[in-house]
Tab-separated table of C-alpha atoms (C1' of nucleotides) in Angstrom:
chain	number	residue	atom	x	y	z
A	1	UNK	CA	160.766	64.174	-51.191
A	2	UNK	CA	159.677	65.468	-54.648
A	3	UNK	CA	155.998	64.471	-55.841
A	4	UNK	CA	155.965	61.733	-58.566
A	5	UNK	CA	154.402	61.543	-61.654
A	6	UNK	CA	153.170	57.841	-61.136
A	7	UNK	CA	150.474	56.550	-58.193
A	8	UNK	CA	152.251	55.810	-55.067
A	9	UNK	CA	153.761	52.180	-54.901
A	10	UNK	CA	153.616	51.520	-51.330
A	11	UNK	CA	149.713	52.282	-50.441
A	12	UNK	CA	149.468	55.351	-48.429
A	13	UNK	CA	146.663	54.613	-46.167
A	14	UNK	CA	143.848	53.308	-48.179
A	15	UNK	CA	143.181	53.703	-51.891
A	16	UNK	CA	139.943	52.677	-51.442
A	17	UNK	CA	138.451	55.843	-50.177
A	18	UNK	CA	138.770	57.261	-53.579
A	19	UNK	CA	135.104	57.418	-54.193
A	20	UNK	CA	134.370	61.091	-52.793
A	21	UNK	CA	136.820	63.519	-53.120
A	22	UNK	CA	138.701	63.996	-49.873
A	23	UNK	CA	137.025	67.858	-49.655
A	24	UNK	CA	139.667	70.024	-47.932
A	25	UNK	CA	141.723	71.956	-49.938
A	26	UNK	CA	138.693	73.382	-52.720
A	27	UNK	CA	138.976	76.568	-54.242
A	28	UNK	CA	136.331	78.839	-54.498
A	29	UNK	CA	134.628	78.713	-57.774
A	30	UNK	CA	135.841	81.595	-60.050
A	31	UNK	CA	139.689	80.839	-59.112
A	32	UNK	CA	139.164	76.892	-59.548
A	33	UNK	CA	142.403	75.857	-61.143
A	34	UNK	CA	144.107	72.450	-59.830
A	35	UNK	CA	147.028	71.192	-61.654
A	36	UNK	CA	147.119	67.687	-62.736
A	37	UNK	CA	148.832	66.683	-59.603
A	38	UNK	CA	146.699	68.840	-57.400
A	39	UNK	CA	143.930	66.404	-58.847
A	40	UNK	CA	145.596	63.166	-58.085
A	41	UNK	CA	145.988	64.792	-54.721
A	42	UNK	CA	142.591	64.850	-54.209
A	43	UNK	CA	141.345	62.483	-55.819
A	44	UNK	CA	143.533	59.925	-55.965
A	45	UNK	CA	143.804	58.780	-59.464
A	46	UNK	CA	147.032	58.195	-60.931
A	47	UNK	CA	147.890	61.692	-63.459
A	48	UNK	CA	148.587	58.681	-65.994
A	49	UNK	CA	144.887	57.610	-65.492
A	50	UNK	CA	143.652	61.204	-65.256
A	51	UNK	CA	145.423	61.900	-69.077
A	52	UNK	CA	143.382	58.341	-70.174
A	53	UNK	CA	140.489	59.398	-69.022
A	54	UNK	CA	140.463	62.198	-70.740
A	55	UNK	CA	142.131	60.439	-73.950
A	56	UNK	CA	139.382	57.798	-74.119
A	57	UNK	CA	136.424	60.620	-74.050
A	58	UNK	CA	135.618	60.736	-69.747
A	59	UNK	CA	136.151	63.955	-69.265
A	60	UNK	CA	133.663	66.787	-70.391
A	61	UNK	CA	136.529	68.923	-71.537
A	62	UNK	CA	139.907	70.213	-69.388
A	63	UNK	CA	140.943	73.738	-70.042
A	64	UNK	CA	144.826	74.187	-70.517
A	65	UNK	CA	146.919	76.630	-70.193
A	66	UNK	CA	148.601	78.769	-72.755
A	67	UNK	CA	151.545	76.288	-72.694
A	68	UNK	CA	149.088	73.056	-73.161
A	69	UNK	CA	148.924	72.362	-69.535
A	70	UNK	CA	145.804	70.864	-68.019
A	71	UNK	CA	143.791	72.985	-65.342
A	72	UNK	CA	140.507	71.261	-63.612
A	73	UNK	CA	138.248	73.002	-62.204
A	74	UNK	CA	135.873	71.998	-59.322
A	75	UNK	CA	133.153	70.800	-62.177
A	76	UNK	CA	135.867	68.221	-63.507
A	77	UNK	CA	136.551	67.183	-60.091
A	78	UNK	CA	132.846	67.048	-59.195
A	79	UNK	CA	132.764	64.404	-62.495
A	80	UNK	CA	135.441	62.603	-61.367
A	81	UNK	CA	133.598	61.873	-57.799
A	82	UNK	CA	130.718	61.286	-60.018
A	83	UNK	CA	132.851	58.543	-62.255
A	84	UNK	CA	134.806	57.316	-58.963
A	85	UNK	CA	131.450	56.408	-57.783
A	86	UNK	CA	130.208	54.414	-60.798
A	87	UNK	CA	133.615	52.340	-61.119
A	88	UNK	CA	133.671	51.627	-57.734
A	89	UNK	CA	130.612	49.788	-58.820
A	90	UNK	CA	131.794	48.323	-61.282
A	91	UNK	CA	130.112	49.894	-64.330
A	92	UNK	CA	132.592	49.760	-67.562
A	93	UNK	CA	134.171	52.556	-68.522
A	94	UNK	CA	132.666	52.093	-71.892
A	95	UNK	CA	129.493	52.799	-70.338
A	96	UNK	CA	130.977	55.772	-68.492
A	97	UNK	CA	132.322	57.360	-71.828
A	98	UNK	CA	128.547	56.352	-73.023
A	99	UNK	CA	126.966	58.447	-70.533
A	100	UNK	CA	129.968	61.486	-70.434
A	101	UNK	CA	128.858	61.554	-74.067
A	102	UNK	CA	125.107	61.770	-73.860
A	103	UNK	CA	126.340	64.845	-71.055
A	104	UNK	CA	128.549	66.159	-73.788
A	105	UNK	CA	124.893	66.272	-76.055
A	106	UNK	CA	122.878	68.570	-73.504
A	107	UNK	CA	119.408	68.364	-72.081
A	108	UNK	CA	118.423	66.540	-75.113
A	109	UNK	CA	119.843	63.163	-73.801
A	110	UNK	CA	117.921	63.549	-70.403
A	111	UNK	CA	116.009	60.405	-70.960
A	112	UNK	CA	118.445	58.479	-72.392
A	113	UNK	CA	120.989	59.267	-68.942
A	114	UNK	CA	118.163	58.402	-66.873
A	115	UNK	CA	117.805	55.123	-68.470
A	116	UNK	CA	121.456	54.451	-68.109
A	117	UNK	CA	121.953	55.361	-64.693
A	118	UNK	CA	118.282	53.487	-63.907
A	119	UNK	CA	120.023	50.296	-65.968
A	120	UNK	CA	122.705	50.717	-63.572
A	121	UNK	CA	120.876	50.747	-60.418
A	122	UNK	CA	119.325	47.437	-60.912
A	123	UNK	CA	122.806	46.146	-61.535
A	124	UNK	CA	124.288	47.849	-58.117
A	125	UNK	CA	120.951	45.964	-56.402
A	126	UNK	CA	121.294	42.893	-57.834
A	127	UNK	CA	124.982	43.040	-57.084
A	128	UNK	CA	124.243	43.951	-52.922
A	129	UNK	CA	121.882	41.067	-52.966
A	130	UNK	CA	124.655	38.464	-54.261
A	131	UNK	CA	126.998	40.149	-51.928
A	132	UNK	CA	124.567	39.368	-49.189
A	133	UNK	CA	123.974	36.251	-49.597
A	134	UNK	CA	127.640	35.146	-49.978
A	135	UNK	CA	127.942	36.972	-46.775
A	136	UNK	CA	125.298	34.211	-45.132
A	137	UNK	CA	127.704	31.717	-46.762
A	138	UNK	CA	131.029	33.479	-45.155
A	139	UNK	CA	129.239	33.542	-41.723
A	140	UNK	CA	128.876	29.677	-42.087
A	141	UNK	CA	131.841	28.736	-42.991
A	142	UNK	CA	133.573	30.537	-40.405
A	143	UNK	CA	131.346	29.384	-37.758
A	144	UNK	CA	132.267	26.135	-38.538
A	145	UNK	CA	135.699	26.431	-38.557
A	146	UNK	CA	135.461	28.422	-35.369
A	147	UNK	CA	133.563	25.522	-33.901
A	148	UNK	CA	136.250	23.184	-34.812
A	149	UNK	CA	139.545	25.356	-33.270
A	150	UNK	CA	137.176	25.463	-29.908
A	151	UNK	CA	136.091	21.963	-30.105
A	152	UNK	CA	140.205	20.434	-30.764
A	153	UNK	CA	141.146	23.409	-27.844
A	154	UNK	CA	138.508	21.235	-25.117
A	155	UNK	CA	140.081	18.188	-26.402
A	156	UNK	CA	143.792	19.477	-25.199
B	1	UNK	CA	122.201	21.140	-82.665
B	2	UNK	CA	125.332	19.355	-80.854
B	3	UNK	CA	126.833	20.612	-77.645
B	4	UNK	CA	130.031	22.701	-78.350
B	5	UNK	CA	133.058	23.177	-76.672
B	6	UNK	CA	133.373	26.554	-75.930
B	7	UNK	CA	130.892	28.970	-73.653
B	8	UNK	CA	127.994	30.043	-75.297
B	9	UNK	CA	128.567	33.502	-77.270
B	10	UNK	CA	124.897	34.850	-77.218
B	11	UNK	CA	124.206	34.930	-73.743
B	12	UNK	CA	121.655	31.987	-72.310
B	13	UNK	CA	118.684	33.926	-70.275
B	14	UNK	CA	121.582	35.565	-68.132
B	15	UNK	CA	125.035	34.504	-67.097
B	16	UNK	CA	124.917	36.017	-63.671
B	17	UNK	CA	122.802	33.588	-61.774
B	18	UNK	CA	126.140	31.220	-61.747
B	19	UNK	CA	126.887	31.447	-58.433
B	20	UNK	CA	125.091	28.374	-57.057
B	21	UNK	CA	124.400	25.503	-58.987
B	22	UNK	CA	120.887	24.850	-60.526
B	23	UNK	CA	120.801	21.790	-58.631
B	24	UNK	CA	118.312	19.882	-60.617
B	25	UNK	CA	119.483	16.190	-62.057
B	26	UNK	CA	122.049	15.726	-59.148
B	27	UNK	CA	122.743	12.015	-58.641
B	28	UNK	CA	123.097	10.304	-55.645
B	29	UNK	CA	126.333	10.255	-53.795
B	30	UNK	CA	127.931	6.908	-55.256
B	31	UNK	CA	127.044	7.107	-58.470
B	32	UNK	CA	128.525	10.554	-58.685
B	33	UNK	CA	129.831	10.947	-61.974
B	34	UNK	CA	129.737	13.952	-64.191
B	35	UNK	CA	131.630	14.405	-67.163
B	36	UNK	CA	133.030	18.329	-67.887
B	37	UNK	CA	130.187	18.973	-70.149
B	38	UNK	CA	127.628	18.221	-67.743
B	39	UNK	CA	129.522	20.100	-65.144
B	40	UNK	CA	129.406	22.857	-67.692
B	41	UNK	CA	125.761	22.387	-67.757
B	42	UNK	CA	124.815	22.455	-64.247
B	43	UNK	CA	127.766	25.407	-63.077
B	44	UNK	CA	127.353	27.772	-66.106
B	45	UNK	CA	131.734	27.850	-66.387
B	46	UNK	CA	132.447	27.258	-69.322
B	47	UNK	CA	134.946	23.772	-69.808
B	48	UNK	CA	137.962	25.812	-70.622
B	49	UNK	CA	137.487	27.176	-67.220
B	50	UNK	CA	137.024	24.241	-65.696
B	51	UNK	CA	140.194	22.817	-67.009
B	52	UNK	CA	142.245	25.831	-66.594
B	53	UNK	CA	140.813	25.854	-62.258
B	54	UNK	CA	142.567	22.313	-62.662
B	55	UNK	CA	145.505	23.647	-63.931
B	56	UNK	CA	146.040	26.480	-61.801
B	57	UNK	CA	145.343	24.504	-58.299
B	58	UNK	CA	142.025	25.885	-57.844
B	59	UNK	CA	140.406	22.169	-57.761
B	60	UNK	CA	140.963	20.055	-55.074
B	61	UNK	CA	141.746	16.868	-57.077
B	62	UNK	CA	139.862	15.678	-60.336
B	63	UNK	CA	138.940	12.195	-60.525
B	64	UNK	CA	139.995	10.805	-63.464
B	65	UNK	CA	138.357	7.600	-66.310
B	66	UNK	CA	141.202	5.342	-67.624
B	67	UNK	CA	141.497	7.363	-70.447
B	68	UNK	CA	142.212	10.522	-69.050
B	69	UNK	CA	139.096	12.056	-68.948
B	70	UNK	CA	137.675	13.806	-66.319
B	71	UNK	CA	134.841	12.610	-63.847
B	72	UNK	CA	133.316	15.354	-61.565
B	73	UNK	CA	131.699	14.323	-57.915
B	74	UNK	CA	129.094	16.000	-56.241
B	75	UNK	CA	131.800	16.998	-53.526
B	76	UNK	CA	133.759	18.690	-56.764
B	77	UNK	CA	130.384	20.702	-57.620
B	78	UNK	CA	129.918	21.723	-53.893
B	79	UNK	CA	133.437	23.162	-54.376
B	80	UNK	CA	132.356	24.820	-57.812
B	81	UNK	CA	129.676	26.480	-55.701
B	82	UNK	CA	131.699	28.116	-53.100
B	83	UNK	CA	134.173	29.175	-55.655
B	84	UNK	CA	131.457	30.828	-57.751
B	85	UNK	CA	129.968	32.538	-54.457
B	86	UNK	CA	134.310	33.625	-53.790
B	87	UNK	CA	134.443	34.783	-57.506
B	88	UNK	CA	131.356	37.028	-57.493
B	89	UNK	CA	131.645	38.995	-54.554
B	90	UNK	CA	135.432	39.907	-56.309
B	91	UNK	CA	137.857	37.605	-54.304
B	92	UNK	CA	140.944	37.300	-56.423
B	93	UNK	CA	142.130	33.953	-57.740
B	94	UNK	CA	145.270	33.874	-56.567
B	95	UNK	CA	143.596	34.203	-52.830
B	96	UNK	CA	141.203	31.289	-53.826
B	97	UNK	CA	144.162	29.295	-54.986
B	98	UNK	CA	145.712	30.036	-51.402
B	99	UNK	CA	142.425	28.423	-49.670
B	100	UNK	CA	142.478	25.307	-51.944
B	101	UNK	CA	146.045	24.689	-51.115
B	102	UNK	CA	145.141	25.289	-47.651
B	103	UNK	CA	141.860	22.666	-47.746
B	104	UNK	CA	144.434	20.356	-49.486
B	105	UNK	CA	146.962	20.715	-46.390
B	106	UNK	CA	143.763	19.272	-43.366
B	107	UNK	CA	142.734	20.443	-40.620
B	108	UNK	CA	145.666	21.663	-39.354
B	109	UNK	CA	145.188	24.688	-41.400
B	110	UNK	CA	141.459	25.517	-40.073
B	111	UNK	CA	142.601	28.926	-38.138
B	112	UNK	CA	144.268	30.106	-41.585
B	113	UNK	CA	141.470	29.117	-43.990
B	114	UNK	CA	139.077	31.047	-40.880
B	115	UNK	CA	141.220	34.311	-40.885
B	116	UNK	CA	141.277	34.099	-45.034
B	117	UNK	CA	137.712	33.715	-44.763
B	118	UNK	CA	136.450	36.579	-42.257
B	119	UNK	CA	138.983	39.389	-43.830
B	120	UNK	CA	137.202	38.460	-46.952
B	121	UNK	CA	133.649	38.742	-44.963
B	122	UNK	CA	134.827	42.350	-43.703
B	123	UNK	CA	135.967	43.040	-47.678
B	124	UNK	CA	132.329	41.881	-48.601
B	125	UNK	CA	130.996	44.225	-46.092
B	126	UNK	CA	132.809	47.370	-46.234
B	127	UNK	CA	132.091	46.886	-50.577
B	128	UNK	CA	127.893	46.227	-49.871
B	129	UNK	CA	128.312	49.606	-47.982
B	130	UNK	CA	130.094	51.736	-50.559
B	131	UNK	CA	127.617	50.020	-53.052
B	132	UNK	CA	124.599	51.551	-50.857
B	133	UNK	CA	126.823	54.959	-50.298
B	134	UNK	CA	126.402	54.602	-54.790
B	135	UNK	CA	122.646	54.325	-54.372
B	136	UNK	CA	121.769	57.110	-52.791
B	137	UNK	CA	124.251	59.239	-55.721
B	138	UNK	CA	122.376	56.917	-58.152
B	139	UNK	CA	118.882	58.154	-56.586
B	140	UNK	CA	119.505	61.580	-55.911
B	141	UNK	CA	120.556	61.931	-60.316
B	142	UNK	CA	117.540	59.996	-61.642
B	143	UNK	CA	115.661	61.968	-59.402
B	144	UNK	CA	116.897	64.833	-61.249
B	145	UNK	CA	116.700	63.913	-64.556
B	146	UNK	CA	112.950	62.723	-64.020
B	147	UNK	CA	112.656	65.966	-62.558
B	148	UNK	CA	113.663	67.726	-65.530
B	149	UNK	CA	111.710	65.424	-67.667
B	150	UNK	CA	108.423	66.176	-65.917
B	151	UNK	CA	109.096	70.243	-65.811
B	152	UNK	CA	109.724	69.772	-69.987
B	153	UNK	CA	106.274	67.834	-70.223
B	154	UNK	CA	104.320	70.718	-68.258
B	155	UNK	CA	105.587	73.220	-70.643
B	156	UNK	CA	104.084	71.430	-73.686
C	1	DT	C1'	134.218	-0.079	-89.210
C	2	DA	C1'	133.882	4.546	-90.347
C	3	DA	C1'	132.444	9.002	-89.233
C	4	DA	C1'	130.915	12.296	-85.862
C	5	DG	C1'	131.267	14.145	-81.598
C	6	DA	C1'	133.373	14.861	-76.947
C	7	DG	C1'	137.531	15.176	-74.413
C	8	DC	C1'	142.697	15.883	-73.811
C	9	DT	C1'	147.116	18.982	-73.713
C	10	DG	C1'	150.404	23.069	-73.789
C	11	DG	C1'	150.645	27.287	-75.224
C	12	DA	C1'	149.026	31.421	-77.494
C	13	DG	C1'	145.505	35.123	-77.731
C	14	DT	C1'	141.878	38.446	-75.849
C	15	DG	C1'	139.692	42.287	-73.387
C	16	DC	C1'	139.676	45.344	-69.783
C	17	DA	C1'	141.603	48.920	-67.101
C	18	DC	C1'	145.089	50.781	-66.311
C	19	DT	C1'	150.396	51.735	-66.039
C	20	DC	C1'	154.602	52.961	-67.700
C	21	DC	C1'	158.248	54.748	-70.970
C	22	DA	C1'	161.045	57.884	-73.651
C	23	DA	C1'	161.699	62.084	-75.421
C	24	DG	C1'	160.707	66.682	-75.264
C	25	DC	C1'	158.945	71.366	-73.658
C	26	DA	C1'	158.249	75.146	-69.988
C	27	DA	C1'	158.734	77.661	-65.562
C	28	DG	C1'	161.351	78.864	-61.485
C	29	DC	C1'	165.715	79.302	-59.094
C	30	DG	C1'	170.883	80.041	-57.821
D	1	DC	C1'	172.569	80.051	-68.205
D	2	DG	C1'	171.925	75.678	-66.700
D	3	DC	C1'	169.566	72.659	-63.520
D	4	DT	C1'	165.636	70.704	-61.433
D	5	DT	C1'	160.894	69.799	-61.393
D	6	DG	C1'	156.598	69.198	-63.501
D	7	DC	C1'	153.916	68.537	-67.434
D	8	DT	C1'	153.244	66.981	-72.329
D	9	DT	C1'	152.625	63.174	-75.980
D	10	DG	C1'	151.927	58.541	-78.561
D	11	DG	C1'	152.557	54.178	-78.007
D	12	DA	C1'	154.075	50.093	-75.636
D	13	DG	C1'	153.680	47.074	-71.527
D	14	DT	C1'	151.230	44.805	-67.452
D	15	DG	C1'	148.157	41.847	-64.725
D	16	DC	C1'	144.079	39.511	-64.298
D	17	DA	C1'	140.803	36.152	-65.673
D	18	DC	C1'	139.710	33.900	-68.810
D	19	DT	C1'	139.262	32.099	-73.880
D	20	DC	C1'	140.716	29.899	-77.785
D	21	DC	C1'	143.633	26.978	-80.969
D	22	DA	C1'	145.905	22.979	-83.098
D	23	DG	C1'	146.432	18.515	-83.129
D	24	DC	C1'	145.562	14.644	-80.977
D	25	DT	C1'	142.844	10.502	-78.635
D	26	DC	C1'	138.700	8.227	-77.124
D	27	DT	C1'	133.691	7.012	-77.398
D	28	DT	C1'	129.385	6.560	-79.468
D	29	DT	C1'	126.254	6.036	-83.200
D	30	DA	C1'	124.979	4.432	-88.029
DNA sequence: TAAAGAGCTGGAGTGCACTCCAAGCAAGCG
DNA sequence: CGCTTGCTTGGAGTGCACTCCAGCTCTTTA
């Protein structure tokens, strides 16, 4: 079986642990040069979403090859852990390509990162808190419903 | 200044505190009637929402005047509620359609709507976790930049 | 009773985040 | 040399969850 260009249509595993890199297979730094399927190995991103990222301004920069190819390096793949981790809490990419920007402007934009990512961290709390307390709501719920199945299985 | 059909485009205080209902002026079971703007009042969905919930099967059955329009009961805004609580913490409509169809069905479907429910609670748990895994990235980086900040102010 | 305002419908449009397509180049192999 | 495989591009398409529109009816206020 050949390796595809698009993300795998019948889920291999979970996607959802796409948040860290799965760290196995890293080259030293110095010979750091993954292919653009390399990278969807390890990351998991689709190579279509990995050429949009870097389209829409998400990426700090991809080196290519002499023939145009792109070759990450473990920097770009540290980024993408960094961005995997910031969608997977649901910040917008437009404030992604914000902050790869104010990266893209050096030490200068130190401030105005930390402000972002602060911003951001009140979001993420808030967000736990609602999930929480939904979670009390779940827990109800089901309890009830368990209650009922045991209650109609005494009445049998 | 009349009240207008569609949501509000500059955001009122903040949208996110939807989930429950600001149960204020709730009347009395009874004399439970709300039309959809007051329902748009007290849920924070906007009526085109509201109407399109109906539409898709997401409402469990809207009371109706002799006219046509609609009258909302207090056990339609205890509905709204869990919905909102379903919709924040990211269930997918489609799935919420699936447990209205299955409240509409009795209680012969309470094991279904309880196994709907708790893989959703174990969805809601495993996502507060990889929000708090985000945290600790989110930390560890402000940290850094304030870091930085500091060092640059001791030079001065 | 006339005008303003709220509600109704089916269907079209929007924004986000991908996701895919078609056509074309480049490297490695028998 | 031709074939396969992988990578390239711009632009079009998809799915979700709304969001809005046009044209109408109904209700309330002056």
């Amino acid at each position: 079986m050949t390796v595809m260009e698009s993300a795998p249509v019948t889920a291999p595993a979970k996607p959802r642990n796409c948040a860290g890199l799965r760290d196995g297979p890293r080259r030293p730094d110095g010979q750091d040069q993954y292919t653009i399927s390399e990278v969807v190995g390890l990351t998991g991103l689709s190579a279509h979403t990995l050429r949009w990222y870097e389209r829409i301004g998400l990426m700090p920069h991809v080196d290519r090859t002499h023939t145009g190819q792109r070759r990450f390096t473990n920097r770009d793949l540290d980024w993408l852990s960094l961005v995997g981790k910031l969608r997977l809490t649901g910040m917008p990419v437009a404030d992604m390509v914000r902050y790869a920007e104010l990266v893209r402007e050096g030490p200068a934009t130190f401030a105005a990162r930390e402000r972002l990512l602060t911003a951001h961290r009140e979001d993420v709390r808030q967000r736990i808190d609602e999930l929480r307390d939904t979670l009390a709501v779940l827990d109800y719920k089901i309890d009830l419903y368990a209650d009922a199945r045991l209650g109609s299985e005494g009445e049998l």
